PDB file of C-alpha atoms and ligand atoms in Angstrom:
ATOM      1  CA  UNK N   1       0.000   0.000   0.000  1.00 89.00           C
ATOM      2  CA  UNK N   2       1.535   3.103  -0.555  1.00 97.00           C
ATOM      3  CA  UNK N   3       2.290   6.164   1.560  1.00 98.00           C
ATOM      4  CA  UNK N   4       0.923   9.647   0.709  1.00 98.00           C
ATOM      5  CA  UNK N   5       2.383  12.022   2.667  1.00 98.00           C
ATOM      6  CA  UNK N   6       0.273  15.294   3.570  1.00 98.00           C
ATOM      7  CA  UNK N   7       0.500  18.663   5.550  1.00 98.00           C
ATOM      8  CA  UNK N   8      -2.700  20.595   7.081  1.00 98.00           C
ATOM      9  CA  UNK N   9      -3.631  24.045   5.623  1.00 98.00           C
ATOM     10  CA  UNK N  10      -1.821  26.648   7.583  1.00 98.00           C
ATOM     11  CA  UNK N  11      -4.725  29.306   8.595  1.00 98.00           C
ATOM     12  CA  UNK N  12      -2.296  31.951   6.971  1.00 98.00           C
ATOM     13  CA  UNK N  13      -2.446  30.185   3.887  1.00 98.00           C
ATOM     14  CA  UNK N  14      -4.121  33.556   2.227  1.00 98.00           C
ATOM     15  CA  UNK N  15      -0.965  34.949   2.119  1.00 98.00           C
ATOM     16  CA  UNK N  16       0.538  32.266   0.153  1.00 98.00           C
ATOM     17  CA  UNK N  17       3.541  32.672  -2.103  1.00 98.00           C
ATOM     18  CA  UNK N  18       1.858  34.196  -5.587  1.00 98.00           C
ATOM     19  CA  UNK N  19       4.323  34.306  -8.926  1.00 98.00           C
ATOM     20  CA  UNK N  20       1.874  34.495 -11.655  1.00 97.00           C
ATOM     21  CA  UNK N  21      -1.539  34.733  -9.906  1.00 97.00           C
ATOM     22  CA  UNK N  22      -3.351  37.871  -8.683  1.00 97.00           C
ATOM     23  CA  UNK N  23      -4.390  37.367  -5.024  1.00 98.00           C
ATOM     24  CA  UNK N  24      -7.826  36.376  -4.592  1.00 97.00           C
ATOM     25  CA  UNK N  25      -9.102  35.833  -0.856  1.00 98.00           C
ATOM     26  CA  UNK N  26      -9.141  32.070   0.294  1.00 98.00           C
ATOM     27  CA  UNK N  27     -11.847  30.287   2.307  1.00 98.00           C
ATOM     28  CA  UNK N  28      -9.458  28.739   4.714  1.00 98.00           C
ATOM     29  CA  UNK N  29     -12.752  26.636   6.271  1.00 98.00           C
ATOM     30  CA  UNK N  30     -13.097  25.983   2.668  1.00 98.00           C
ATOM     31  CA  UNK N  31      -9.748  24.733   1.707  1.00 98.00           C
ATOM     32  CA  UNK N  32      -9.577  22.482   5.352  1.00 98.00           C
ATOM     33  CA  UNK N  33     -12.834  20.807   3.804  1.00 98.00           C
ATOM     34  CA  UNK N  34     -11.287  20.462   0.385  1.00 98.00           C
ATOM     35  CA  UNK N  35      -8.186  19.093   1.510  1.00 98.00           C
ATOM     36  CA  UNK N  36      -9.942  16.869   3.638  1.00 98.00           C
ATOM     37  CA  UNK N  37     -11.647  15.520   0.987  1.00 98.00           C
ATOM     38  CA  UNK N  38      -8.497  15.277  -0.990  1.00 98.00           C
ATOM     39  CA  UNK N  39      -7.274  12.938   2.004  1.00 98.00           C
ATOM     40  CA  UNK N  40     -10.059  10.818   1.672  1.00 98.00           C
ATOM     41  CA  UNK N  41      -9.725  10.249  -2.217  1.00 97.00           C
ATOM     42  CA  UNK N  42      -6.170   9.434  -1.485  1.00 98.00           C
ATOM     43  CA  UNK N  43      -7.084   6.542   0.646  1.00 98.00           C
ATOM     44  CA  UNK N  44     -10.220   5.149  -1.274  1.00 97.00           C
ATOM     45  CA  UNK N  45      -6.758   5.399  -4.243  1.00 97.00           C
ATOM     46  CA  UNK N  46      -5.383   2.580  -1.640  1.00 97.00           C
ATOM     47  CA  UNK N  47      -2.889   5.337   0.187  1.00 98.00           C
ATOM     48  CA  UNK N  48      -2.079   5.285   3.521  1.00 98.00           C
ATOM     49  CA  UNK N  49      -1.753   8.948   4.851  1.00 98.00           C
ATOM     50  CA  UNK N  50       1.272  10.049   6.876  1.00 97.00           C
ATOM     51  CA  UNK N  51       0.921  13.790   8.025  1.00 95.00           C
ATOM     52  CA  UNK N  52       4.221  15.924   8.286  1.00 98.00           C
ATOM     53  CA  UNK N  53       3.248  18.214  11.477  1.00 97.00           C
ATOM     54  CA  UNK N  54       1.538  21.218  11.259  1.00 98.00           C
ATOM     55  CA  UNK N  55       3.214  24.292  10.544  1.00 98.00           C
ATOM     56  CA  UNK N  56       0.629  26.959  10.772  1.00 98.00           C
ATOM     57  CA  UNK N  57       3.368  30.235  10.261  1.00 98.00           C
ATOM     58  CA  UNK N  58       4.076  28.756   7.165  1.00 98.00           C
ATOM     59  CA  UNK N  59       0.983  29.768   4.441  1.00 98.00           C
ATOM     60  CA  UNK N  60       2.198  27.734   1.933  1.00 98.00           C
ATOM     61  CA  UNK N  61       3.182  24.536   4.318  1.00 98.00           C
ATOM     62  CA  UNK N  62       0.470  22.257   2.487  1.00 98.00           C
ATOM     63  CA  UNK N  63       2.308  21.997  -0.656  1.00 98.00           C
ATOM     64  CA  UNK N  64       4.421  19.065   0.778  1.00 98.00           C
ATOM     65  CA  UNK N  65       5.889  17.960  -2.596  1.00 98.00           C
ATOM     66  CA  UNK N  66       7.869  21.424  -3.069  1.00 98.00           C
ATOM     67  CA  UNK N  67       9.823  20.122  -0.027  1.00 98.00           C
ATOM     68  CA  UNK N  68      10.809  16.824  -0.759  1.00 98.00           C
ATOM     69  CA  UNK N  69      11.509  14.304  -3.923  1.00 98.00           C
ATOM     70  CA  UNK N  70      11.048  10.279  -2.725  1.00 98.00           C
ATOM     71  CA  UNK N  71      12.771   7.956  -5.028  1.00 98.00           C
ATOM     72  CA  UNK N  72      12.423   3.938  -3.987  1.00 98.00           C
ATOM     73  CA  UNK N  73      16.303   3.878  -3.137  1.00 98.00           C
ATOM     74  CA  UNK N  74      16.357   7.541  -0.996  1.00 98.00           C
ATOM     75  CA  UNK N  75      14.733  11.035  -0.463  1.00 98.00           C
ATOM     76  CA  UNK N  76      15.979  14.298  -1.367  1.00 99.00           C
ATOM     77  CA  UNK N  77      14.787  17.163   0.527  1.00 99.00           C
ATOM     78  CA  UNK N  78      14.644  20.115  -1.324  1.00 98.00           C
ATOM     79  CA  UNK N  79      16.174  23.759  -0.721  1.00 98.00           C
ATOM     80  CA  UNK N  80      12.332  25.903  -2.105  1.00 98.00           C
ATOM     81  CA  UNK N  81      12.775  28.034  -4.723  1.00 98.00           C
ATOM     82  CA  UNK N  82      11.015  30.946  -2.180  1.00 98.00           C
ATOM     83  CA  UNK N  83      12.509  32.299   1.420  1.00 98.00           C
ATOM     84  CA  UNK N  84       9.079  32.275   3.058  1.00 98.00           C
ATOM     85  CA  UNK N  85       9.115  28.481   2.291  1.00 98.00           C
ATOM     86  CA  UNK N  86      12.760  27.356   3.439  1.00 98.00           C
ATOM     87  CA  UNK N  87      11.466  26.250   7.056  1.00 98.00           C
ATOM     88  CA  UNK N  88       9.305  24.189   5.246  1.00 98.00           C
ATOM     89  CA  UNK N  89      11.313  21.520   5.304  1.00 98.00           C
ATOM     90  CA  UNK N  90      12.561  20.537   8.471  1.00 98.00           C
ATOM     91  CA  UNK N  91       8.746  19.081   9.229  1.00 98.00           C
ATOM     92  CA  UNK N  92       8.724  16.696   6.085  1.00 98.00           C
ATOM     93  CA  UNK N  93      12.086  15.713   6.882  1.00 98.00           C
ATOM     94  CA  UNK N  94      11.330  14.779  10.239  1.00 98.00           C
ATOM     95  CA  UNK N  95       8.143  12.831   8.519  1.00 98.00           C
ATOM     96  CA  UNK N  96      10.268  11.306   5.463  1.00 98.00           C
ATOM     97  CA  UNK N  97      13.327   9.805   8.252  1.00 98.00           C
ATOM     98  CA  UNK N  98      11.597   6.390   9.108  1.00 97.00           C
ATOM     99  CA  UNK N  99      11.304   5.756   5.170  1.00 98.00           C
ATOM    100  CA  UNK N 100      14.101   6.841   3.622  1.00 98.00           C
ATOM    101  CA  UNK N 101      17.707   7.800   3.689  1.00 98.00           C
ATOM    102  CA  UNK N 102      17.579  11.379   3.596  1.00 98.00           C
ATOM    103  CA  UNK N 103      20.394  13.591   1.030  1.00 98.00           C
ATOM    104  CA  UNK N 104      19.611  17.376   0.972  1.00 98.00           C
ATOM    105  CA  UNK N 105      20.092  20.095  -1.533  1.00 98.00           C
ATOM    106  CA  UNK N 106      22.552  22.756  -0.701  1.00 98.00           C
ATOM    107  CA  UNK N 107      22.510  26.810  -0.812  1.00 98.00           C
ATOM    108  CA  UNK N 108      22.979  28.589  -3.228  1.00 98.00           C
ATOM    109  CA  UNK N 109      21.001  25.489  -5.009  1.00 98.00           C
ATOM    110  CA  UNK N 110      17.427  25.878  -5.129  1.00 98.00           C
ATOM    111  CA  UNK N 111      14.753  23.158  -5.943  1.00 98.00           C
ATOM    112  CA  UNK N 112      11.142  22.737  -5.357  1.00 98.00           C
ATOM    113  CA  UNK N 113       9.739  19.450  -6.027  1.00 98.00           C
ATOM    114  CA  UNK N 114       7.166  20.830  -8.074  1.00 98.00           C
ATOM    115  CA  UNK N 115       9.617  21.372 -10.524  1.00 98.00           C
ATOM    116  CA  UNK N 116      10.708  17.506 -10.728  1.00 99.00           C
ATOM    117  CA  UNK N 117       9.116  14.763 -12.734  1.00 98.00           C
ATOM    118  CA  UNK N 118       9.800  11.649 -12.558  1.00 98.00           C
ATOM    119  CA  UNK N 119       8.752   8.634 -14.850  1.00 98.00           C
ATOM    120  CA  UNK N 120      11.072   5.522 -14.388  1.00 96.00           C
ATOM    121  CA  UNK N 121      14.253   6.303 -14.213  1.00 97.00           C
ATOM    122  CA  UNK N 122      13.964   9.206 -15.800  1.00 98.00           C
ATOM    123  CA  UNK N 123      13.827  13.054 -14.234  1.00 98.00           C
ATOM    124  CA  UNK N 124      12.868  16.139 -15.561  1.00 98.00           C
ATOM    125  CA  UNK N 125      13.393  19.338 -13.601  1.00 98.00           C
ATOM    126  CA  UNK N 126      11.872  22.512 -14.328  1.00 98.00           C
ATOM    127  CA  UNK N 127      14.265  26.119 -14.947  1.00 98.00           C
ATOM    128  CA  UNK N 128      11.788  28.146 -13.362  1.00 98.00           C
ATOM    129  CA  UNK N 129      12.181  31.119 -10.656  1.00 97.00           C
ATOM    130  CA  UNK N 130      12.382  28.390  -7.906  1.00 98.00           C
ATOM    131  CA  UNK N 131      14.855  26.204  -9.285  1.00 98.00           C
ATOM    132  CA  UNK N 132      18.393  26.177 -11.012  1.00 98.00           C
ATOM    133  CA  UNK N 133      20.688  24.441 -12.796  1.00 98.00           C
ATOM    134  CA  UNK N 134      22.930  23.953  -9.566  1.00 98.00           C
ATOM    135  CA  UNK N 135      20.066  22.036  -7.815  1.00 98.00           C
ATOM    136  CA  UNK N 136      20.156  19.858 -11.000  1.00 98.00           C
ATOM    137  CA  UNK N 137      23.943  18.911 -11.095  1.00 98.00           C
ATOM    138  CA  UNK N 138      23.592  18.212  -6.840  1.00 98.00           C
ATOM    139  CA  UNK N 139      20.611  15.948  -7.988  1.00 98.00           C
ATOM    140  CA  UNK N 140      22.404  14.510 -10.530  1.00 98.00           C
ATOM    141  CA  UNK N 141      25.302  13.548  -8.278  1.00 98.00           C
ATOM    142  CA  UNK N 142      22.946  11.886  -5.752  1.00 98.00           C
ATOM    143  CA  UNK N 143      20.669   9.929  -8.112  1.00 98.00           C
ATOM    144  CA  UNK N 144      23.185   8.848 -10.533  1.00 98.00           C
ATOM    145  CA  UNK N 145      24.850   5.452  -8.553  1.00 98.00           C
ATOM    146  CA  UNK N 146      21.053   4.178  -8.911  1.00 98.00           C
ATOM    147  CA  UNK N 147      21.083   4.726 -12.712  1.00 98.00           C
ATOM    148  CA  UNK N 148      19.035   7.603 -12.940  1.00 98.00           C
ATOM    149  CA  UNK N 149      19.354  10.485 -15.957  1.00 98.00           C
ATOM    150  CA  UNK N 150      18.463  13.701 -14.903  1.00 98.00           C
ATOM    151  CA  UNK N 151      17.616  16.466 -17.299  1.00 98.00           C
ATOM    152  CA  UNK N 152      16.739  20.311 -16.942  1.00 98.00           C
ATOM    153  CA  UNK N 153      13.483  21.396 -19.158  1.00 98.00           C
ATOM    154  CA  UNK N 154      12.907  25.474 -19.665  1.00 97.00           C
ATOM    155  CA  UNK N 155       9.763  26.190 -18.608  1.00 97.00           C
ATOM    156  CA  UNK N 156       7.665  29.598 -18.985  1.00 97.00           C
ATOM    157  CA  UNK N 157       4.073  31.019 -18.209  1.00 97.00           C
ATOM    158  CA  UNK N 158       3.705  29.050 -15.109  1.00 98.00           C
ATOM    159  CA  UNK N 159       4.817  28.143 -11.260  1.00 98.00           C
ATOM    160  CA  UNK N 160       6.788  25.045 -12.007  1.00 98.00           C
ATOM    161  CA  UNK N 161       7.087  22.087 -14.374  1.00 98.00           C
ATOM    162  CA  UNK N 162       4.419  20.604 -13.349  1.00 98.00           C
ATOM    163  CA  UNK N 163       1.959  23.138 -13.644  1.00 98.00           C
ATOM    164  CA  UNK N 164       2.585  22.265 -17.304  1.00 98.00           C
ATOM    165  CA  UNK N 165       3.237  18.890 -17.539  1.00 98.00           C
ATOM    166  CA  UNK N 166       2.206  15.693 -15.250  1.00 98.00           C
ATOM    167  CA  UNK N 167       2.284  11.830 -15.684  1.00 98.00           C
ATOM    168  CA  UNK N 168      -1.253  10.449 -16.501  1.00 98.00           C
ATOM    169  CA  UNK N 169      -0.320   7.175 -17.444  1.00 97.00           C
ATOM    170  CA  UNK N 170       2.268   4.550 -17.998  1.00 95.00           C
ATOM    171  CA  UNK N 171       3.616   6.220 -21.484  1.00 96.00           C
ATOM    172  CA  UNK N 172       1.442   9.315 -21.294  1.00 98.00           C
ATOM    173  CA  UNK N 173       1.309  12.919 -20.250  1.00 98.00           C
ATOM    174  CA  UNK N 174      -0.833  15.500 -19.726  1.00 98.00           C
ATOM    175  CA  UNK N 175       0.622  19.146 -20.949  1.00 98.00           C
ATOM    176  CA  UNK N 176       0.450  22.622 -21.602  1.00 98.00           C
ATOM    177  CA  UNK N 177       2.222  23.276 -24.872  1.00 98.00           C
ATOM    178  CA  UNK N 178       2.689  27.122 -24.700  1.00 98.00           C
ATOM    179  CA  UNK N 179       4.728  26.675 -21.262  1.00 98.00           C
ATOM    180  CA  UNK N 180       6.600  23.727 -21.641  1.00 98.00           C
ATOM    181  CA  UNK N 181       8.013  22.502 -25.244  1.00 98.00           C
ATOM    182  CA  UNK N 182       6.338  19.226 -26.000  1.00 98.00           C
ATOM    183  CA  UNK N 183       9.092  17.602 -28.088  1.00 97.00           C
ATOM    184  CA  UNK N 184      11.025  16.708 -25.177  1.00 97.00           C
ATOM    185  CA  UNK N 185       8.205  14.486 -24.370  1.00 97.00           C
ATOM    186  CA  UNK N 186       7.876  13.045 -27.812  1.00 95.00           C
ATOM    187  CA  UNK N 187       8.813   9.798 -26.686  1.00 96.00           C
ATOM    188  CA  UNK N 188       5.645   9.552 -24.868  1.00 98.00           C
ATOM    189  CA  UNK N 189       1.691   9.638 -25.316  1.00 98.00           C
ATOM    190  CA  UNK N 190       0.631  13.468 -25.307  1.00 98.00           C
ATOM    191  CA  UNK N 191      -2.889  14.580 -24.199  1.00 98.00           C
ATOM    192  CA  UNK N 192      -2.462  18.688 -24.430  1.00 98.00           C
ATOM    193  CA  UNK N 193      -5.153  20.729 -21.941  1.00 98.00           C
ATOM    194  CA  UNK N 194      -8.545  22.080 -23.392  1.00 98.00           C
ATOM    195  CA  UNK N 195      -6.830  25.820 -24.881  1.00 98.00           C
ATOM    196  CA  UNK N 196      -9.439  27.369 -22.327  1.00 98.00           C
ATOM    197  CA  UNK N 197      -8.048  25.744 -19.220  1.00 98.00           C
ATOM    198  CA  UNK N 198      -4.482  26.757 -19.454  1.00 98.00           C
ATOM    199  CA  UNK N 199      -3.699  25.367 -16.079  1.00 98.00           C
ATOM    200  CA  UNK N 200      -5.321  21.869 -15.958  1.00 98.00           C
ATOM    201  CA  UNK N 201      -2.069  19.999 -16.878  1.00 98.00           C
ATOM    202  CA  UNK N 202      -1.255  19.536 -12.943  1.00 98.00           C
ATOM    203  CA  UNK N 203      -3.522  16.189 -12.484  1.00 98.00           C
ATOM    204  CA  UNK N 204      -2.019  12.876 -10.089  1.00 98.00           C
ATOM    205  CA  UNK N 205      -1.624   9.414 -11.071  1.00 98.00           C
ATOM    206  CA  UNK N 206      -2.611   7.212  -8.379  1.00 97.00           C
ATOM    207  CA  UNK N 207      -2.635   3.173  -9.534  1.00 91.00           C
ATOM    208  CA  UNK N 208      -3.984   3.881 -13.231  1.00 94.00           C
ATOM    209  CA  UNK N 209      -6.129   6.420 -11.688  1.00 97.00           C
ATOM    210  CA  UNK N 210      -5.788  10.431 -12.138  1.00 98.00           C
ATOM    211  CA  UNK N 211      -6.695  12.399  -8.892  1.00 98.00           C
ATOM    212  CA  UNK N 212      -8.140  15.626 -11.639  1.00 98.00           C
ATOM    213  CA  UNK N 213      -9.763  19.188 -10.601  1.00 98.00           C
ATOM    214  CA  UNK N 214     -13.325  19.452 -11.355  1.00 98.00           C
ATOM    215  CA  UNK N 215     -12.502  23.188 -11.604  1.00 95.00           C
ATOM    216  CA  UNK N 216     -11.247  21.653 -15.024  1.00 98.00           C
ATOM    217  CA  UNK N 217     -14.269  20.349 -17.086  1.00 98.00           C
ATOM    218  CA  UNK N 218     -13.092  20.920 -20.704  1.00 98.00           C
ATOM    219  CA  UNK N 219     -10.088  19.077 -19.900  1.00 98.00           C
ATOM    220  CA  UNK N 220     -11.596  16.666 -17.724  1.00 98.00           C
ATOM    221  CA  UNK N 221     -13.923  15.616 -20.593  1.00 98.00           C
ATOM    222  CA  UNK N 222     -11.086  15.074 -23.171  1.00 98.00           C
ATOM    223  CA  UNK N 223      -9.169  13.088 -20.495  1.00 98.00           C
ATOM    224  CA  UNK N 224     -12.050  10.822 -19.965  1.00 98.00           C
ATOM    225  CA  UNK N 225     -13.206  10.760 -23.801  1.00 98.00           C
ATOM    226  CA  UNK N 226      -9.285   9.225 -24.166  1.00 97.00           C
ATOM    227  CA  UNK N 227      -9.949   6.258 -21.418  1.00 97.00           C
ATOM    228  CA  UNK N 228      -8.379   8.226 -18.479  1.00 98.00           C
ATOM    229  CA  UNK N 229     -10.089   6.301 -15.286  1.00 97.00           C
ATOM    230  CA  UNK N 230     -10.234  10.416 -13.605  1.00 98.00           C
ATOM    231  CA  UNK N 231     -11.120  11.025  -9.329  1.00 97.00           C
ATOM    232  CA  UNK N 232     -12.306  14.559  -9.498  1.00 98.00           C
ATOM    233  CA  UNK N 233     -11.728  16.218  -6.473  1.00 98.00           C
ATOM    234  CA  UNK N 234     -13.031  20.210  -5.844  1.00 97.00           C
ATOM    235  CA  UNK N 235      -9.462  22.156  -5.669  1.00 96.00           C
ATOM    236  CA  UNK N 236     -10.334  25.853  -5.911  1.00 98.00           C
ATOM    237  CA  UNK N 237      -9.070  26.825  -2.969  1.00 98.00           C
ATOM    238  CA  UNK N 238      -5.395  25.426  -3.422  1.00 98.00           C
ATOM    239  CA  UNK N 239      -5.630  26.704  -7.167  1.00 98.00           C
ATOM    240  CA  UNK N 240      -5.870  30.189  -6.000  1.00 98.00           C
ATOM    241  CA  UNK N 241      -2.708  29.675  -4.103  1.00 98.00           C
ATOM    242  CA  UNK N 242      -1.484  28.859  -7.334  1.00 98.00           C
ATOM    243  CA  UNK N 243      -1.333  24.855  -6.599  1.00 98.00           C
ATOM    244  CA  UNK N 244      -2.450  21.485  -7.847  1.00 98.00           C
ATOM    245  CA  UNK N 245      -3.443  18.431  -7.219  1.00 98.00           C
ATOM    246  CA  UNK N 246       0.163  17.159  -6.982  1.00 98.00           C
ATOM    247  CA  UNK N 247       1.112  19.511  -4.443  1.00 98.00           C
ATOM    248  CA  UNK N 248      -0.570  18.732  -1.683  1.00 98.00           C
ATOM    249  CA  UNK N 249       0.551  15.035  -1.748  1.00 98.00           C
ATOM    250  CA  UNK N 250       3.990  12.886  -1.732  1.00 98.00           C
ATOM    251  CA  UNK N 251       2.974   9.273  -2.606  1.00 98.00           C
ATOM    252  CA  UNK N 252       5.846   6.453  -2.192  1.00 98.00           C
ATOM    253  CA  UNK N 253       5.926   2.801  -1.934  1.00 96.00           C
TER     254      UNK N 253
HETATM  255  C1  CIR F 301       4.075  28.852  -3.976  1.00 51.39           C
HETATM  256  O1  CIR F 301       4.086  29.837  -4.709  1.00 51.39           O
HETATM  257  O2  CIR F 301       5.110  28.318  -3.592  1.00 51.39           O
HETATM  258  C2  CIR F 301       2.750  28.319  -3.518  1.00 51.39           C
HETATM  259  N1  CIR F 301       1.821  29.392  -3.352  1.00 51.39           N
HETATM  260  C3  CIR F 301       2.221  27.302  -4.490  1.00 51.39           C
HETATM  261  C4  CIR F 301       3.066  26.078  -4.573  1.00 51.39           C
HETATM  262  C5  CIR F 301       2.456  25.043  -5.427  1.00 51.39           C
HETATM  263  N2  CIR F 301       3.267  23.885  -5.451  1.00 51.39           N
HETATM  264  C6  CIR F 301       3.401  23.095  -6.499  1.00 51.39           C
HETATM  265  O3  CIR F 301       2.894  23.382  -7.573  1.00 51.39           O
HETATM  266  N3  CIR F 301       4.173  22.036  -6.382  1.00 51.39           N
END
């Protein structure tokens, strides 16, 4: 059964980290229910949740996965992109310990792990404002001995890689052409998002099933018309913290 590793919503979590969004107030009762919810898809996805404490002077604490990458063999934990979010990290590694052998990015790199995917032994990270190619060459160093190729991908319009590209199945993607450049993903299946919903790419493979915003319906309908088995969960408070469904969850084995 695998892990997914979570983080409450901090009550501050209006005053989020915003890079490309215009600040829009946030139910915060809202979001708890939401991410509640969220939970609760997880584990009907066959996860068992682990919680990284809560760190309610952190607004953008939920977004576990900017904190953290967990590979089978180790865990990195990241160095975020953002000041406000550097304390992040000592809960999630304090949650990640019992699992895995912890390495950790070093100043002046910066990573967050929403700029890394991962499919097989393969790793994309993102060139965005919160991560560089010195994060890249220390995650290069650490992943290589377990055969591992890690590449840096330009991306532009959006937060972080994967707010413009995600995993939706085992040879297929889901992507945002205009901020990330599809040919590097020619290899594999491409579904691109409805042109009205710029920022439905972010979607979560959970055993053949994709964890999907219903705040997405255009998208959501091509998805399913292509055979995509989708969970739609309600993520509208987390999107106007400029976040996804991928976020807001670490899953491991
Ligand atoms: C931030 O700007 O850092 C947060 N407001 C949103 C982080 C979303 N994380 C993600 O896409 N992995």
């Amino acid at each position: 059964m695998p892990y997914a590793l979570t983080r409450p919503v901090s009550p501050k979590m209006a005053e989020c980290e915003l890079t490309h969004f215009d600040r829009q107030p946030i139910n915060i009762a809202l979001a708890k229910k939401q991410h509640a919810d969220y939970e609760k898809a997880l584990k009907n996805l066959g996860c068992q949740i682990i919680s990284a404490p809560a760190a309610p002077d952190f607004p953008d604490s939920i977004f576990v996965e900017d904190c953290c990458l967990v590979l089978d063999e180790l865990a990195i934990i990241t160095n975020p992109g953002a000041d406000s979010r550097k304390p992040e990290i000592e809960g999630v590694a304090n949650a990640l310990r019992p699992h895995r052998g912890l390495h950790f990015i070093k100043h002046p790199a910066i990573l967050d792990g929403g700029d890394i995917l991962v499919i097989d032994k393969k790793i994309w990270v993102g060139l965005s404002s919160r991560s560089n190619q010195m994060a890249i060459d220390q995650m290069r160093e650490i992943v290589a001995p377990f055969g591992y190729e890690v590449a840096g991908v330009e991306v532009t319009g959006c937060l972080h890689l994967k707010s413009a590209v995600t995993q939706i199945g085992e040879n297929t993607v889901l992507l945002n052409p205009d901020w990330v450049s599809a040919s590097i993903f020619s290899d594999l299946k491409i579904i691109e998002t409805h042109p009205d919903e710029p920022g439905a790419a972010n979607a979560l493979l959970i055993n053949e099933r994709v964890v999907f915003p219903v705040d997405f319906p255009k998208t959501a309908l091509q998805l399913t018309e292509a055979g995509v088995e989708l969970f739609l969960v309600d993520n509208s408070e987390v999107i106007k913290a400029e976040g996804g469904v991928t976020c807001c969850s670490v899953i491991f084995n």
